PDB file of C-alpha atoms in Angstrom:
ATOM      1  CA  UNK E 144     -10.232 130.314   9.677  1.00 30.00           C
ATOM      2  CA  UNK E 145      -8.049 133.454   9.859  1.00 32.00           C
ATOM      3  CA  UNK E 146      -8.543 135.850  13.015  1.00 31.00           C
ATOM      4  CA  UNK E 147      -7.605 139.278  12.363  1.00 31.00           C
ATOM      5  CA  UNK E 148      -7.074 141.872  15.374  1.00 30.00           C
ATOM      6  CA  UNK E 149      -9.835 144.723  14.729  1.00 29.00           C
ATOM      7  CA  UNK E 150      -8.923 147.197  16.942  1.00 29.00           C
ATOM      8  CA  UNK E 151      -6.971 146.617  20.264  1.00 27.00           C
ATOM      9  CA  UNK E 152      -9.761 144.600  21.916  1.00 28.00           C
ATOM     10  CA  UNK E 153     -11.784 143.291  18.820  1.00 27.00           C
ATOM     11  CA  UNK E 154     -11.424 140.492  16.255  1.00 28.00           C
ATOM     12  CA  UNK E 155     -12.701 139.802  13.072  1.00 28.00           C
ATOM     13  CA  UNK E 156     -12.867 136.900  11.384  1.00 30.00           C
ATOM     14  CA  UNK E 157     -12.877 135.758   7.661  1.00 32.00           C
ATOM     15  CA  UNK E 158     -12.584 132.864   5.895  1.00 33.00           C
ATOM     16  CA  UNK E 159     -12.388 132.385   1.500  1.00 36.00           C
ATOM     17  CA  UNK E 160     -12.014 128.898   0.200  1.00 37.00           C
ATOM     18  CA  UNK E 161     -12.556 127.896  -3.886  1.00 37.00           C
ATOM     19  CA  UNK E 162     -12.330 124.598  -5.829  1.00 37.00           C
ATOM     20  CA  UNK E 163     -11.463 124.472  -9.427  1.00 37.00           C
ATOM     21  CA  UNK E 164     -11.835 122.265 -12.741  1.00 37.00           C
ATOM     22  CA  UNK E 165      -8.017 120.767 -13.281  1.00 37.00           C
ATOM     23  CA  UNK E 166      -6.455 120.847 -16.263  1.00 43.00           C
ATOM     24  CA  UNK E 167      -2.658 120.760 -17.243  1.00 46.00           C
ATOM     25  CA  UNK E 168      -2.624 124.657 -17.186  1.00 49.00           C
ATOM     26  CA  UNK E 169      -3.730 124.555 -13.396  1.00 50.00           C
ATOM     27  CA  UNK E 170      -0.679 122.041 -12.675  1.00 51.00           C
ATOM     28  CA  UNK E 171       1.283 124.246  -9.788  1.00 61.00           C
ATOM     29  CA  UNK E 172      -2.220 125.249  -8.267  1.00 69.00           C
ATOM     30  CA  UNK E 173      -3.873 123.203  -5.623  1.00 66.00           C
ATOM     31  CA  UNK E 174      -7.033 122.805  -6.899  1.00 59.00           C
ATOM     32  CA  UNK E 175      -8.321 120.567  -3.946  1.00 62.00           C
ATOM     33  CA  UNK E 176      -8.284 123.565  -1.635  1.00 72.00           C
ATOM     34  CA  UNK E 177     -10.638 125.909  -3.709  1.00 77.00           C
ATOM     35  CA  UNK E 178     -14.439 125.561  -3.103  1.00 82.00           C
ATOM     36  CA  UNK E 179     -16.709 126.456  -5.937  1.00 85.00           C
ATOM     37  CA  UNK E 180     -18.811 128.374  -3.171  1.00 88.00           C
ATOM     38  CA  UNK E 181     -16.175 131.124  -2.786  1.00 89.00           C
ATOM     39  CA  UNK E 182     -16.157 132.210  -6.701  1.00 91.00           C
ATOM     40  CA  UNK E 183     -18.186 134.543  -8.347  1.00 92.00           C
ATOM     41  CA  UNK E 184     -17.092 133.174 -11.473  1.00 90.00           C
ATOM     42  CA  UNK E 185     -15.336 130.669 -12.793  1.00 86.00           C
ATOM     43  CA  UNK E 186     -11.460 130.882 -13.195  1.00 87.00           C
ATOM     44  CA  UNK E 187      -9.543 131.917 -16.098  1.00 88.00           C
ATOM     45  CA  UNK E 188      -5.941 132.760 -17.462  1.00 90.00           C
ATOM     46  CA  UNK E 189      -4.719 135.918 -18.253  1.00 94.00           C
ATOM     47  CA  UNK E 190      -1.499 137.330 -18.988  1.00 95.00           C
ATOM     48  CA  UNK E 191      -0.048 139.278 -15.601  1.00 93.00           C
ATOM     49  CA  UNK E 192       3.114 141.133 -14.579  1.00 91.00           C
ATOM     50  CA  UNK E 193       5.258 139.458 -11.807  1.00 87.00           C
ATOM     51  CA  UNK E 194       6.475 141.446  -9.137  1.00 79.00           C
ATOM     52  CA  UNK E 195      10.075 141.333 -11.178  1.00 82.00           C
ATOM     53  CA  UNK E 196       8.264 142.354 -14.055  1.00 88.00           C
ATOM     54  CA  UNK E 197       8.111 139.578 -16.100  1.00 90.00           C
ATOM     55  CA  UNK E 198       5.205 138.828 -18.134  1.00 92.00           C
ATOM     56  CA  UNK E 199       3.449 135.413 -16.903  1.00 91.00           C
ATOM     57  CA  UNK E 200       0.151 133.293 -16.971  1.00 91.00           C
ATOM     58  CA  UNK E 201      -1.747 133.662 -13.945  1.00 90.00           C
ATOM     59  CA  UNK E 202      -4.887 132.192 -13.023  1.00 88.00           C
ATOM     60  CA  UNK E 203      -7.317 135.133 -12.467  1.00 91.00           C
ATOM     61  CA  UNK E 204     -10.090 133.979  -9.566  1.00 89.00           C
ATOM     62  CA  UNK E 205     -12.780 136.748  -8.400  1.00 92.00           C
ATOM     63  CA  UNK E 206     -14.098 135.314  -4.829  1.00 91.00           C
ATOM     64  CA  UNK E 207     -16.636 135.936  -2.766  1.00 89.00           C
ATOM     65  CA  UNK E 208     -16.468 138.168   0.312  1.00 84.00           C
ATOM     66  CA  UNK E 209     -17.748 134.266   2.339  1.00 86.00           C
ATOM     67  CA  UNK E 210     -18.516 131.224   0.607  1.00 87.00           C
ATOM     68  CA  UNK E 211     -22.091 130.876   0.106  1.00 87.00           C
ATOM     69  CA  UNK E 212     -22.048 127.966   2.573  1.00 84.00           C
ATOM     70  CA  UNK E 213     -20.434 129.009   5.356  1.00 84.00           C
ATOM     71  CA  UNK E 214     -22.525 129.817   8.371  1.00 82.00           C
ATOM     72  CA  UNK E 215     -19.874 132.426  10.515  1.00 82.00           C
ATOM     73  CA  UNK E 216     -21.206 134.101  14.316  1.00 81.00           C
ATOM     74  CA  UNK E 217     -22.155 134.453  16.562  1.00 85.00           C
ATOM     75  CA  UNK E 218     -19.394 136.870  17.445  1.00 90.00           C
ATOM     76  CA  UNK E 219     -21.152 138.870  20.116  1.00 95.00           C
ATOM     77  CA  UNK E 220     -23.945 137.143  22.405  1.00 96.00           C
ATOM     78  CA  UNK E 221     -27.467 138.153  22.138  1.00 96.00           C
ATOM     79  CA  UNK E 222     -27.474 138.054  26.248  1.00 96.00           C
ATOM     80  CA  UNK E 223     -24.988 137.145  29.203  1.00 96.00           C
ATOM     81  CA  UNK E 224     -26.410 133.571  28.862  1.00 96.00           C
ATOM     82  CA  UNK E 225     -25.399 132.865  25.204  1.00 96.00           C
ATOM     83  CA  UNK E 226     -22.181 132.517  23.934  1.00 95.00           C
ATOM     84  CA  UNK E 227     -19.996 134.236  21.430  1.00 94.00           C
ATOM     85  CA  UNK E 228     -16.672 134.320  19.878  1.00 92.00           C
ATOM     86  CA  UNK E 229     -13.379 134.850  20.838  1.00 92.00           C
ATOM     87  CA  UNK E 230     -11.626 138.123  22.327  1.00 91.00           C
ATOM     88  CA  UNK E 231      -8.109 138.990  23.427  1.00 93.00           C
ATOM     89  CA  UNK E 232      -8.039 140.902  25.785  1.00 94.00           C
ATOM     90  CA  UNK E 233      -5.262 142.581  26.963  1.00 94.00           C
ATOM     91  CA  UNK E 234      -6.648 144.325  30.462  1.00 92.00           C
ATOM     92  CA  UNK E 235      -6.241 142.998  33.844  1.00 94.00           C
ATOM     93  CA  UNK E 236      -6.508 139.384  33.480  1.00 95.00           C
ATOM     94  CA  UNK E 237      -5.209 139.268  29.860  1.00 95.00           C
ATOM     95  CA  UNK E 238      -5.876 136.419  28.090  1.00 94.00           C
ATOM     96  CA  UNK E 239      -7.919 134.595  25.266  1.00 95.00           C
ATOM     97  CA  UNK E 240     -11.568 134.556  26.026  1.00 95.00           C
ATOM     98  CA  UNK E 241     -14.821 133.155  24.668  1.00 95.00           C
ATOM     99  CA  UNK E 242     -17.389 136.014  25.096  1.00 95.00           C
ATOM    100  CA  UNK E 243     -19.703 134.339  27.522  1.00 96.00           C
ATOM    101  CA  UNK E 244     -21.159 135.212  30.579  1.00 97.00           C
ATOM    102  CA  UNK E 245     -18.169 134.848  32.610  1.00 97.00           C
ATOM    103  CA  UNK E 246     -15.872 136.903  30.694  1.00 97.00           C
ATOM    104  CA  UNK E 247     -18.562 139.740  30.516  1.00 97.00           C
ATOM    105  CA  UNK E 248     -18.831 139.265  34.272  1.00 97.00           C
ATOM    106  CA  UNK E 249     -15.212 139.695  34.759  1.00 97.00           C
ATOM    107  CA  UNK E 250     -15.327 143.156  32.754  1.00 96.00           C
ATOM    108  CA  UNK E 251     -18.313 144.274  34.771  1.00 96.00           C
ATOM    109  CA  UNK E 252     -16.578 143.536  37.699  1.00 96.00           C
ATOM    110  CA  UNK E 253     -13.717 145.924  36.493  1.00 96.00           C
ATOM    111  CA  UNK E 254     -15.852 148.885  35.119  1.00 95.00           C
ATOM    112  CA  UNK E 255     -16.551 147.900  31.831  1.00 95.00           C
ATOM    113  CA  UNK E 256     -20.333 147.108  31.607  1.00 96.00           C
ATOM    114  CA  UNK E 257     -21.136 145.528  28.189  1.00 96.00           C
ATOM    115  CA  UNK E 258     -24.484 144.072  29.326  1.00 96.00           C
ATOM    116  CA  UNK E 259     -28.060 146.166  30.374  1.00 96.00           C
ATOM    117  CA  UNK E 260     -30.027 145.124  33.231  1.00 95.00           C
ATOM    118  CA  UNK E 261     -31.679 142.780  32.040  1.00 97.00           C
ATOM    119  CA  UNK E 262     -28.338 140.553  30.672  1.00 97.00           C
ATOM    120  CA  UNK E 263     -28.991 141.956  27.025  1.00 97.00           C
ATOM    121  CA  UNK E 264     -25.468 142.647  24.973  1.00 97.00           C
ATOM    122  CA  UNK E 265     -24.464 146.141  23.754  1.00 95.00           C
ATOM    123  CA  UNK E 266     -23.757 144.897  20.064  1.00 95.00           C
ATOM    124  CA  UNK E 267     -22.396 147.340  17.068  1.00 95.00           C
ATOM    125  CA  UNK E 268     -22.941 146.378  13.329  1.00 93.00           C
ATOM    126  CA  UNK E 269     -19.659 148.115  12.948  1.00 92.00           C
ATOM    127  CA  UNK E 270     -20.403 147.157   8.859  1.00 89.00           C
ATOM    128  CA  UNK E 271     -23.339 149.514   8.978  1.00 92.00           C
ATOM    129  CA  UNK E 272     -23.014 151.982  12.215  1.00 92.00           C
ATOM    130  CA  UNK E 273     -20.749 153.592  14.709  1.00 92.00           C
ATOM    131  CA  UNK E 274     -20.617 151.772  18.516  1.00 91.00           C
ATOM    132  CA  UNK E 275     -22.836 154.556  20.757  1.00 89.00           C
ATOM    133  CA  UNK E 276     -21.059 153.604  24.106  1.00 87.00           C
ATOM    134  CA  UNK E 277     -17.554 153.076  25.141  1.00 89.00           C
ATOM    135  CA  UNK E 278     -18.316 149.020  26.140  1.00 94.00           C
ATOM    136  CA  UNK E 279     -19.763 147.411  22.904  1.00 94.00           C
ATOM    137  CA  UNK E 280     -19.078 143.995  21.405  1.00 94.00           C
ATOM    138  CA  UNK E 281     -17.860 144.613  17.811  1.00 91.00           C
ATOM    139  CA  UNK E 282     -19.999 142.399  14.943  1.00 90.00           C
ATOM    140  CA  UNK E 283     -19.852 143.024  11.563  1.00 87.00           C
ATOM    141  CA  UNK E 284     -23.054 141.351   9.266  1.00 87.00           C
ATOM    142  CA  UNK E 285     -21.530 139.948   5.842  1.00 84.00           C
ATOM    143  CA  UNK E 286     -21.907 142.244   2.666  1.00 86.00           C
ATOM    144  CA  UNK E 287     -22.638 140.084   0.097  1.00 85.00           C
ATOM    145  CA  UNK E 288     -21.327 143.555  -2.813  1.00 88.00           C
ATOM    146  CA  UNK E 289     -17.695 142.328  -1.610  1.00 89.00           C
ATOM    147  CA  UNK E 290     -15.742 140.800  -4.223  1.00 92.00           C
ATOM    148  CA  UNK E 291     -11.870 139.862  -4.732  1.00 91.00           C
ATOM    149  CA  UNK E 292      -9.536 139.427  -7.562  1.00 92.00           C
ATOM    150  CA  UNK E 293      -6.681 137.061  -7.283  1.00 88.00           C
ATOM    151  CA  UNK E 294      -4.317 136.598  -9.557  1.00 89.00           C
ATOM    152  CA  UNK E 295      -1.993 133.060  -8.648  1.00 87.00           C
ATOM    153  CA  UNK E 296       0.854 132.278 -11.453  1.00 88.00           C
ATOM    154  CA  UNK E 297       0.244 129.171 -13.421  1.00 86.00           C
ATOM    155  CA  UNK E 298       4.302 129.021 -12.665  1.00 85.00           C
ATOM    156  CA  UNK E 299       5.704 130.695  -9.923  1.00 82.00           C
ATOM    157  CA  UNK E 300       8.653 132.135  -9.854  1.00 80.00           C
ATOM    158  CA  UNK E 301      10.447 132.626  -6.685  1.00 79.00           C
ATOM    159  CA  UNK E 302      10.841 136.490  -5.437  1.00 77.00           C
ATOM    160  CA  UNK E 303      14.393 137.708  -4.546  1.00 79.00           C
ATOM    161  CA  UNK E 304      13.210 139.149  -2.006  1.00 77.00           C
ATOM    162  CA  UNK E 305       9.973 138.874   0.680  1.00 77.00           C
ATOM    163  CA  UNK E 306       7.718 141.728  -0.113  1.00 68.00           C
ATOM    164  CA  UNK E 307       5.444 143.168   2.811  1.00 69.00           C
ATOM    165  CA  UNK E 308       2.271 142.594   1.273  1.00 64.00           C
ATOM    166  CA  UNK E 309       0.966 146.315   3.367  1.00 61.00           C
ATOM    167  CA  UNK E 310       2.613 148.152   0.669  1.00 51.00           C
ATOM    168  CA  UNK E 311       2.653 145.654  -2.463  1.00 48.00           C
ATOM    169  CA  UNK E 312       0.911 146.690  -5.604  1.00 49.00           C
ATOM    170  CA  UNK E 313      -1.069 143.977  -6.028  1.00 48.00           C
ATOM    171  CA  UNK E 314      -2.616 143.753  -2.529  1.00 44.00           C
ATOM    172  CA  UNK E 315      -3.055 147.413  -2.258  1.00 40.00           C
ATOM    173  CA  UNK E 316      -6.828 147.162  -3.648  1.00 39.00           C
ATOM    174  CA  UNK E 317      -7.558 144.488  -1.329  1.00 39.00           C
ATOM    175  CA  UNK E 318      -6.977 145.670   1.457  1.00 38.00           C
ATOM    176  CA  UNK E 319      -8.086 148.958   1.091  1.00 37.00           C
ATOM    177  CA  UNK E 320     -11.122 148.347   2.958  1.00 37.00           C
ATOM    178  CA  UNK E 321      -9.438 147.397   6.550  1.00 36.00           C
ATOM    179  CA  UNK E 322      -6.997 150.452   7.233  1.00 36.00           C
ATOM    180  CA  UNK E 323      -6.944 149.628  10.832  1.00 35.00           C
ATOM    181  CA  UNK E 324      -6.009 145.556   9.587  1.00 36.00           C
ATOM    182  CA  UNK E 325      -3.244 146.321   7.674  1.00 33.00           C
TER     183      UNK E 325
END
């Protein structure tokens, strides 16, 4: 699993995994670590454009936003008596917390009230809507339209230099959808 900070407080988590057929024109790629659950399709080879410009074989995968077997949540409780996910968070008593009653007691107790009366959770679809209160715990429900292209060279070639992947060609599409990520 890969955590991802959100916003200064909030974290998102995502996870992509495929498996593959081998043959000899999958030899540098570690098939064993790709679950046929993540693809939309199966893979194939295409001809691709290294980032020196040479013309190579790549393997071409289109995943899934999650693997259709992969149960992910909560993140944010339902009420002060369930528990959640994880949150960093960097206020007076900074630390690593699981969102559970004690940690939402903590906030409360310095002026950040995520909870009603009744112990019910302010929670924001953040996929689908924009948080109504200042103190909300961040969730966003899968959208199952998300898809990915990855392109992996059959043989890789080593880079002569490290490219940040913000600003690379290639992962410009891909992360296009998380400005505040990346």
């Amino acid at each position: 699993m890969k955590l991802v900070k959100f916003t200064r407080q909030y974290w998102f988590a995502s996870m992509v995994g495929f498996a593959l057929p081998f043959s000899s024109a999958w030899a540098n790629i570690d098939i064993d670590s790709i679950s046929q659950d993540a693809l939309v399709k199966d893979p194939v080879i295409v001809e691709c454009t290294l980032d020196n410009g040479d013309s190579a074989s790549c393997a071409k995968f289109v995943v899934k936003y999650q693997p259709d077997n992969l149960e992910t949540g909560p993140f944010c409780p339902k009420n002060i008596d369930e528990k959640g996910g994880v949150w960093n968070w960097d206020g007076e008593m900074a630390g690593l917390y699981q969102i559970d009653k004690g940690f939402l007691s903590m906030l409360d107790s310095q002026g950040y009230h995520f909870y009603d009366q009744d112990g019910n959770v302010n929670i924001t679809d953040v996929r689908t809507t924009q948080p109504k209160s200042d103190n909300t715990c961040l969730q966003a429900s899968v959208d199952k339209t998300v898809e990915m292209t990855v392109l992996i060279p059959v043989n890789p070639v080593k880079s002569d230099q490290v490219s940040d992947l913000r600003y690379s060609r290639q992962s410009r599409s891909s992360i296009r959808w998380c400005p505040n990520l990346c």
